[in-house]
XYZ file of C-alpha atoms in Angstrom:
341
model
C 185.201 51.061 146.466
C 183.663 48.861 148.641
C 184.117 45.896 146.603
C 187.798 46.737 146.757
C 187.891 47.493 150.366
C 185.660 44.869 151.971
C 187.028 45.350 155.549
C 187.203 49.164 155.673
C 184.377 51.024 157.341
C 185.501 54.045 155.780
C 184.050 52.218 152.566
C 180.923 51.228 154.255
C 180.285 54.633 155.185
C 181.064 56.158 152.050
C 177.938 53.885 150.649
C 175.670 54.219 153.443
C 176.448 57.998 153.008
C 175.231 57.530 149.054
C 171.989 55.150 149.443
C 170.875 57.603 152.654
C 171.214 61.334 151.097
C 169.518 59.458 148.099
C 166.735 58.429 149.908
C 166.139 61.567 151.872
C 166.161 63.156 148.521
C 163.379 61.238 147.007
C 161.464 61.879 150.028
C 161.504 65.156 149.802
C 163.532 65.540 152.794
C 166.398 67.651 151.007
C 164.357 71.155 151.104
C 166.655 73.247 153.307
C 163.801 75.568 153.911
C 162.193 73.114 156.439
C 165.689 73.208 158.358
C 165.532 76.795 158.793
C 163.440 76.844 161.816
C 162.002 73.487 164.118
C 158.804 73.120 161.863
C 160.976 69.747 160.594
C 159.675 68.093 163.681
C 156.260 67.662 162.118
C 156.863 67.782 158.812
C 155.467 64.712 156.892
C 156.990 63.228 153.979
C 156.665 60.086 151.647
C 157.516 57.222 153.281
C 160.809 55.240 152.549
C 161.080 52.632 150.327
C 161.186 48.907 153.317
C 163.981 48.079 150.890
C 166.303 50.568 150.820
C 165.648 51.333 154.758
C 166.660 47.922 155.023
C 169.515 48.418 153.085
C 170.780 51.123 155.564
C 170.402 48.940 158.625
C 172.336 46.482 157.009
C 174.651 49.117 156.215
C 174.824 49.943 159.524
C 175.471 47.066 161.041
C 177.815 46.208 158.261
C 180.039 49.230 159.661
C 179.975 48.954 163.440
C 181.123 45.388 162.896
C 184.268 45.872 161.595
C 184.499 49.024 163.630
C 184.546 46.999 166.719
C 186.957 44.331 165.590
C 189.592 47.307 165.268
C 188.673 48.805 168.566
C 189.106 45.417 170.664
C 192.108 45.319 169.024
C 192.987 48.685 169.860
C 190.804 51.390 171.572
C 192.880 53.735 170.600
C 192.896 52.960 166.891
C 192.086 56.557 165.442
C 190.385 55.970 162.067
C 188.481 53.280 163.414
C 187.291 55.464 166.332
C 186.479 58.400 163.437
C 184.400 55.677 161.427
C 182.148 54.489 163.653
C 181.379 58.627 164.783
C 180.599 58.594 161.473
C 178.664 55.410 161.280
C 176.693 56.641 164.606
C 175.977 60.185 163.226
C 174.693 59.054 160.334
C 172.641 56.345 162.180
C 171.643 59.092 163.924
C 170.547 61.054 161.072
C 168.436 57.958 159.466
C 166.601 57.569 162.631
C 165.911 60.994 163.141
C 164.538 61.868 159.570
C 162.877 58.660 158.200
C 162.021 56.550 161.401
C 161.181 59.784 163.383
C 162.716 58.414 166.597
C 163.895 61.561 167.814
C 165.398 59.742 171.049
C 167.407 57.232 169.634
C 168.604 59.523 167.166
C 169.476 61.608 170.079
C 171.705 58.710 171.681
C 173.600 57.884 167.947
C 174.244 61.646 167.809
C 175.815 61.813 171.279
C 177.389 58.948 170.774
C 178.647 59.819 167.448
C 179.981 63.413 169.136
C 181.820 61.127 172.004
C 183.744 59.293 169.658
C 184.698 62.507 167.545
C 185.831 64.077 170.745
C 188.357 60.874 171.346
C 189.411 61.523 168.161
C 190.637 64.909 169.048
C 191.741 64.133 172.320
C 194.544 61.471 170.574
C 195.129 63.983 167.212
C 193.856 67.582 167.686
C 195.094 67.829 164.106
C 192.161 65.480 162.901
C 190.244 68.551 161.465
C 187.572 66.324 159.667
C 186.323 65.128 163.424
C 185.374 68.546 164.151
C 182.480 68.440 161.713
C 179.672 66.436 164.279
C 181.774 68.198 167.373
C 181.122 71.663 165.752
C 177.559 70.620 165.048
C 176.613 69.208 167.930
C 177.958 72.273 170.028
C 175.753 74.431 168.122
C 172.807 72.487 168.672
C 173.236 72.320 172.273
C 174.148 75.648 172.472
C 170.710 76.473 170.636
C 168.832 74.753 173.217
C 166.498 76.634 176.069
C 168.179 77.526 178.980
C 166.366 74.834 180.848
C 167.034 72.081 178.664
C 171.078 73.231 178.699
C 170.815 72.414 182.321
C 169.331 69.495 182.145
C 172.046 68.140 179.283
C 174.760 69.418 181.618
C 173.673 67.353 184.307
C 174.476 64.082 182.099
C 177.653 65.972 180.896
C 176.922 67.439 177.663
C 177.548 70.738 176.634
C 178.322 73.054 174.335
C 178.071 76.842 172.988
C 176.788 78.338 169.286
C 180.237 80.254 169.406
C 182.283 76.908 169.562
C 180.117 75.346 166.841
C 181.019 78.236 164.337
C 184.495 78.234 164.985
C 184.629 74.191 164.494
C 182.034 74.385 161.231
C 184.573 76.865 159.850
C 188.214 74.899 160.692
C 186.099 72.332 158.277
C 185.101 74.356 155.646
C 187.932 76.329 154.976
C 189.958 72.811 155.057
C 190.708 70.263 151.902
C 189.678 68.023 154.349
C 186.506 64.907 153.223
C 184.198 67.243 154.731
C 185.296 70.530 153.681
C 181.609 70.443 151.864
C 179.792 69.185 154.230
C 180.902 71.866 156.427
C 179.874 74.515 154.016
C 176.429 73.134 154.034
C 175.714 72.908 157.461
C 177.860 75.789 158.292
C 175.600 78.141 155.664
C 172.188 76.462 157.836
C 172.832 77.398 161.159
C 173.745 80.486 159.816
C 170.748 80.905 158.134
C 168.846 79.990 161.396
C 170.185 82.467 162.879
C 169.410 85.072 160.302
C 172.748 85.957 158.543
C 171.542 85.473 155.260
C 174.433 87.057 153.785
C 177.079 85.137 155.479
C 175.057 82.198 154.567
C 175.142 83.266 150.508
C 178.823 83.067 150.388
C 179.013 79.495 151.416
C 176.184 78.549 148.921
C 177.875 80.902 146.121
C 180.859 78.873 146.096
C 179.298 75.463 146.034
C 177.067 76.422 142.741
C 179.946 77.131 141.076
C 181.499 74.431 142.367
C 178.619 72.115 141.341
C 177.090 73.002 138.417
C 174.858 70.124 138.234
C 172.997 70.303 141.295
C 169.986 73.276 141.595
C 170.191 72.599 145.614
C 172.877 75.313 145.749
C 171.538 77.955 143.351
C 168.117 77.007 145.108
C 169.391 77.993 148.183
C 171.232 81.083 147.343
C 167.821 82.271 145.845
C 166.298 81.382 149.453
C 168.345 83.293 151.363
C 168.261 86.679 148.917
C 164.683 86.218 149.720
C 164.969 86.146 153.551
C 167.473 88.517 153.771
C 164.629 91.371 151.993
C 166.865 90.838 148.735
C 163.712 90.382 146.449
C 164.249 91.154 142.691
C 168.074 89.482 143.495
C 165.799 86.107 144.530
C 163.089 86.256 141.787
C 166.245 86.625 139.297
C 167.631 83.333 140.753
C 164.906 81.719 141.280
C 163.610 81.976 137.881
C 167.972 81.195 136.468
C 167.582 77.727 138.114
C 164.416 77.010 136.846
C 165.428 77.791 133.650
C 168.690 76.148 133.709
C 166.655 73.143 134.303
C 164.344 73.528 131.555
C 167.503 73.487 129.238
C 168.742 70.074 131.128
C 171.200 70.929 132.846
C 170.408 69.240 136.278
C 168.924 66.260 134.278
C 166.190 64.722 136.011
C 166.743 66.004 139.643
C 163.715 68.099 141.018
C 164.318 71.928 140.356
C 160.647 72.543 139.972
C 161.153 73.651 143.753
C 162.331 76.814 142.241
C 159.349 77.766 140.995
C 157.503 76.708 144.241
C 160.373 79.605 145.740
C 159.427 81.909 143.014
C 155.445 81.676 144.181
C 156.111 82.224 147.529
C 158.197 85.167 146.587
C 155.409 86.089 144.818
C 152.897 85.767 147.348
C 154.757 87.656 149.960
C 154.818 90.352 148.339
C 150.765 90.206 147.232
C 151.800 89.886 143.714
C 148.586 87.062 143.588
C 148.488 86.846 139.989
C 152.010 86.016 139.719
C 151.949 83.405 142.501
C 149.470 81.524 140.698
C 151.298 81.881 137.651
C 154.550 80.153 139.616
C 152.787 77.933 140.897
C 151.350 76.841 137.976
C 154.895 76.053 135.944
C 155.295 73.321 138.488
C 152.755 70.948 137.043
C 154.766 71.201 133.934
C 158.007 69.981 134.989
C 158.862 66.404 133.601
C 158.418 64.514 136.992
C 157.692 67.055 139.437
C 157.791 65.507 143.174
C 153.906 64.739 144.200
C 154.236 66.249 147.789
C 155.153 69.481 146.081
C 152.755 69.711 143.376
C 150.168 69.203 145.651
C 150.966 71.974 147.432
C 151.729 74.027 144.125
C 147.586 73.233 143.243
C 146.725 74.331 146.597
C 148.511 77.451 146.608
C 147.134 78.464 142.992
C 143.772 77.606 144.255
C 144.293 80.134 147.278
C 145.852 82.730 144.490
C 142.633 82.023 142.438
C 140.614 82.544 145.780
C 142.268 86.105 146.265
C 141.840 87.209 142.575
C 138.259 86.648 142.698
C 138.385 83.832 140.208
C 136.586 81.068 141.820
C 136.102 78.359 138.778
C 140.200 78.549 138.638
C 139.797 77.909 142.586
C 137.711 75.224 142.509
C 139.250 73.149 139.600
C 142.442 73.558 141.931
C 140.875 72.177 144.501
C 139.465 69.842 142.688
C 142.699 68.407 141.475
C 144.209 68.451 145.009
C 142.008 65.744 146.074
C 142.241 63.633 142.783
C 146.033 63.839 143.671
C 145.401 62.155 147.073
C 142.563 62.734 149.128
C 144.432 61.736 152.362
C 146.731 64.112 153.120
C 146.764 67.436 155.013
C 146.789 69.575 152.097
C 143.607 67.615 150.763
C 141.843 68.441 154.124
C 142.697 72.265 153.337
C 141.401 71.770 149.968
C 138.341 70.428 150.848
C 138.093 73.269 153.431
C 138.876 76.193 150.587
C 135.943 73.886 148.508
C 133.343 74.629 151.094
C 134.410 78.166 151.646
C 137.029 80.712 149.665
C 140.226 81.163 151.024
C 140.914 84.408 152.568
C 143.961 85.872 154.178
């Protein structure tokens, strides 16, 4: 498309949207679980590949280029006022999740939320626009009350009620990001603990999409914070299955058996933990931050059932996996004494 369209930042986006999500995916940034709550903060994951984060800032800059040539020639030019919100937000998304740079990601979201707002201001019909609006009124309406006060002093603000009702114009549009929508629209819900309102929007999208486990994966997630737990042991163990048969190719649904054990574990069921846990090392390429963790747990499970060889050799293999990593240090912790609850 790009190719075709070499002056369009529509088309620039469109790719930078592609080489980001696919990045954040191999990093193991895609897990919606982290999301649910503010541990993402301080969650590590691999690092990103210097050429493809180079690739983005090129990207970037590629966009806000010819998004300024159309705004000098007209401020008021709408699509060129959408696509660089878009360019900014997702600026603001790269910089938050793989450079960490919570400030500047900060600025690019404002930013981004400015320019959406312009949008409106010039065609309230512009329903995609409400997407980072809608968003970025439910974050700030999520904030602490002192923290709202402080944003309001440099004129932001916004309220959770406003964010829903934008998130939803979205979804329930054939608008670009009518999906999008969904997806972010089924997280904050899920943050704030309406599981089942959350399910519907995930429902749809796995029947939608066949051929991505991210949306079964989820719907599992949620059955199992909303108390639902044979409902998420059946789905969890459907996806994992479905992948087994190839039918989400080479993509990482080994996370539902990571689900399953967790399931598993919450309920005290050790033995069956470990046994979840265990099918993850026998996935065709299962993501190294996640079968770490899978070794760990089973060496905890081990721990609890008394069976301290299994333990060990758990260990054991967590630190032959990489001995560098906080999950290592746990290991070698659970080495020198058993894990206990």
């Amino acid at each position: 498309m790009l190719d075709r369209r070499p002056t369009d930042p529509s088309a620039v986006n469109h790719l930078l949207s592609t080489v980001l999500m696919r990045e954040l995916y191999r990093m193991g940034a895609m897990n919606s679980g982290e999301y649910a709550n503010d541990s993402f903060i301080g969650e590590a994951h691999r690092s990103a590949d210097p050429k493809v984060n180079e690739r983005i800032k090129q990207l970037v800059d590629r966009a806000q280029r010819l998004e300024e040539q159309k705004l000098k020639a007209n401020p008021n030019d709408v699509e060129a006022l959408y696509a660089r919100g878009v360019t900014r937000a997702q600026f603001a998304l790269y910089t938050a999740l793989i450079e960490r740079a919570w400030f500047s990601a900060l600025r690019n979201a404002v930013s981004a939320r400015h320019d959406h707002e312009r949008v409106l201001e010039l065609d309230a019909n512009y329903v995609d626009a409400k997407l980072v609006v809608g968003t970025h009124n439910y974050v700030v309406g999520s904030l602490p009350w002192s923290v709202k006060v402080a944003v309001a002093m440099v004129g932001l603000s916004g309220t959770k009620e406003k964010g829903f009702e934008y998130l939803r114009q979205v979804a329930e549009s054939n608008g670009e990001n009518s999906i999008d929508a969904k997806v972010v629209l089924s997280l904050f819900l899920r943050r704030e603990h309406r599981y089942d309102e959350a399910r519907v929007g995930m429902h749809d999208l796995a029947l939608r999409y066949p051929g991505n486990y991210l949306f079964p994966l989820e719907e599992a997630n949620l059955l199992r914070a909303g108390g639902h737990a044979p409902e998420a042991a059946a789905g969890y163990r459907k996806v994992w299955q479905n992948g087994r048969e190839g039918k989400y190719g080479n993509l990482h649904y080994e996370m539902a058996a990571w689900g399953l054990g967790e399931l598993m574990r919450g309920q005290k069921d050790y033995a069956a933990a470990a046994a979840a846990y265990e099918l993850i090392s026998s996935a065709p390429d299962p993501g190294p931050e996640t079968l770490q963790k899978a070794n760990l747990a089973a060496g905890e499970m081990y721990d609890l059932l008394q069976k301290r060889d299994l333990a060990m050799k758990k260990y054991e293999t967590v630190l032959a996996e990489n001995g560098t990593t906080p999950l290592a240090q746990k290991a070698r912790e659970h080495i020198r004494e058993a894990y206990r609850e």
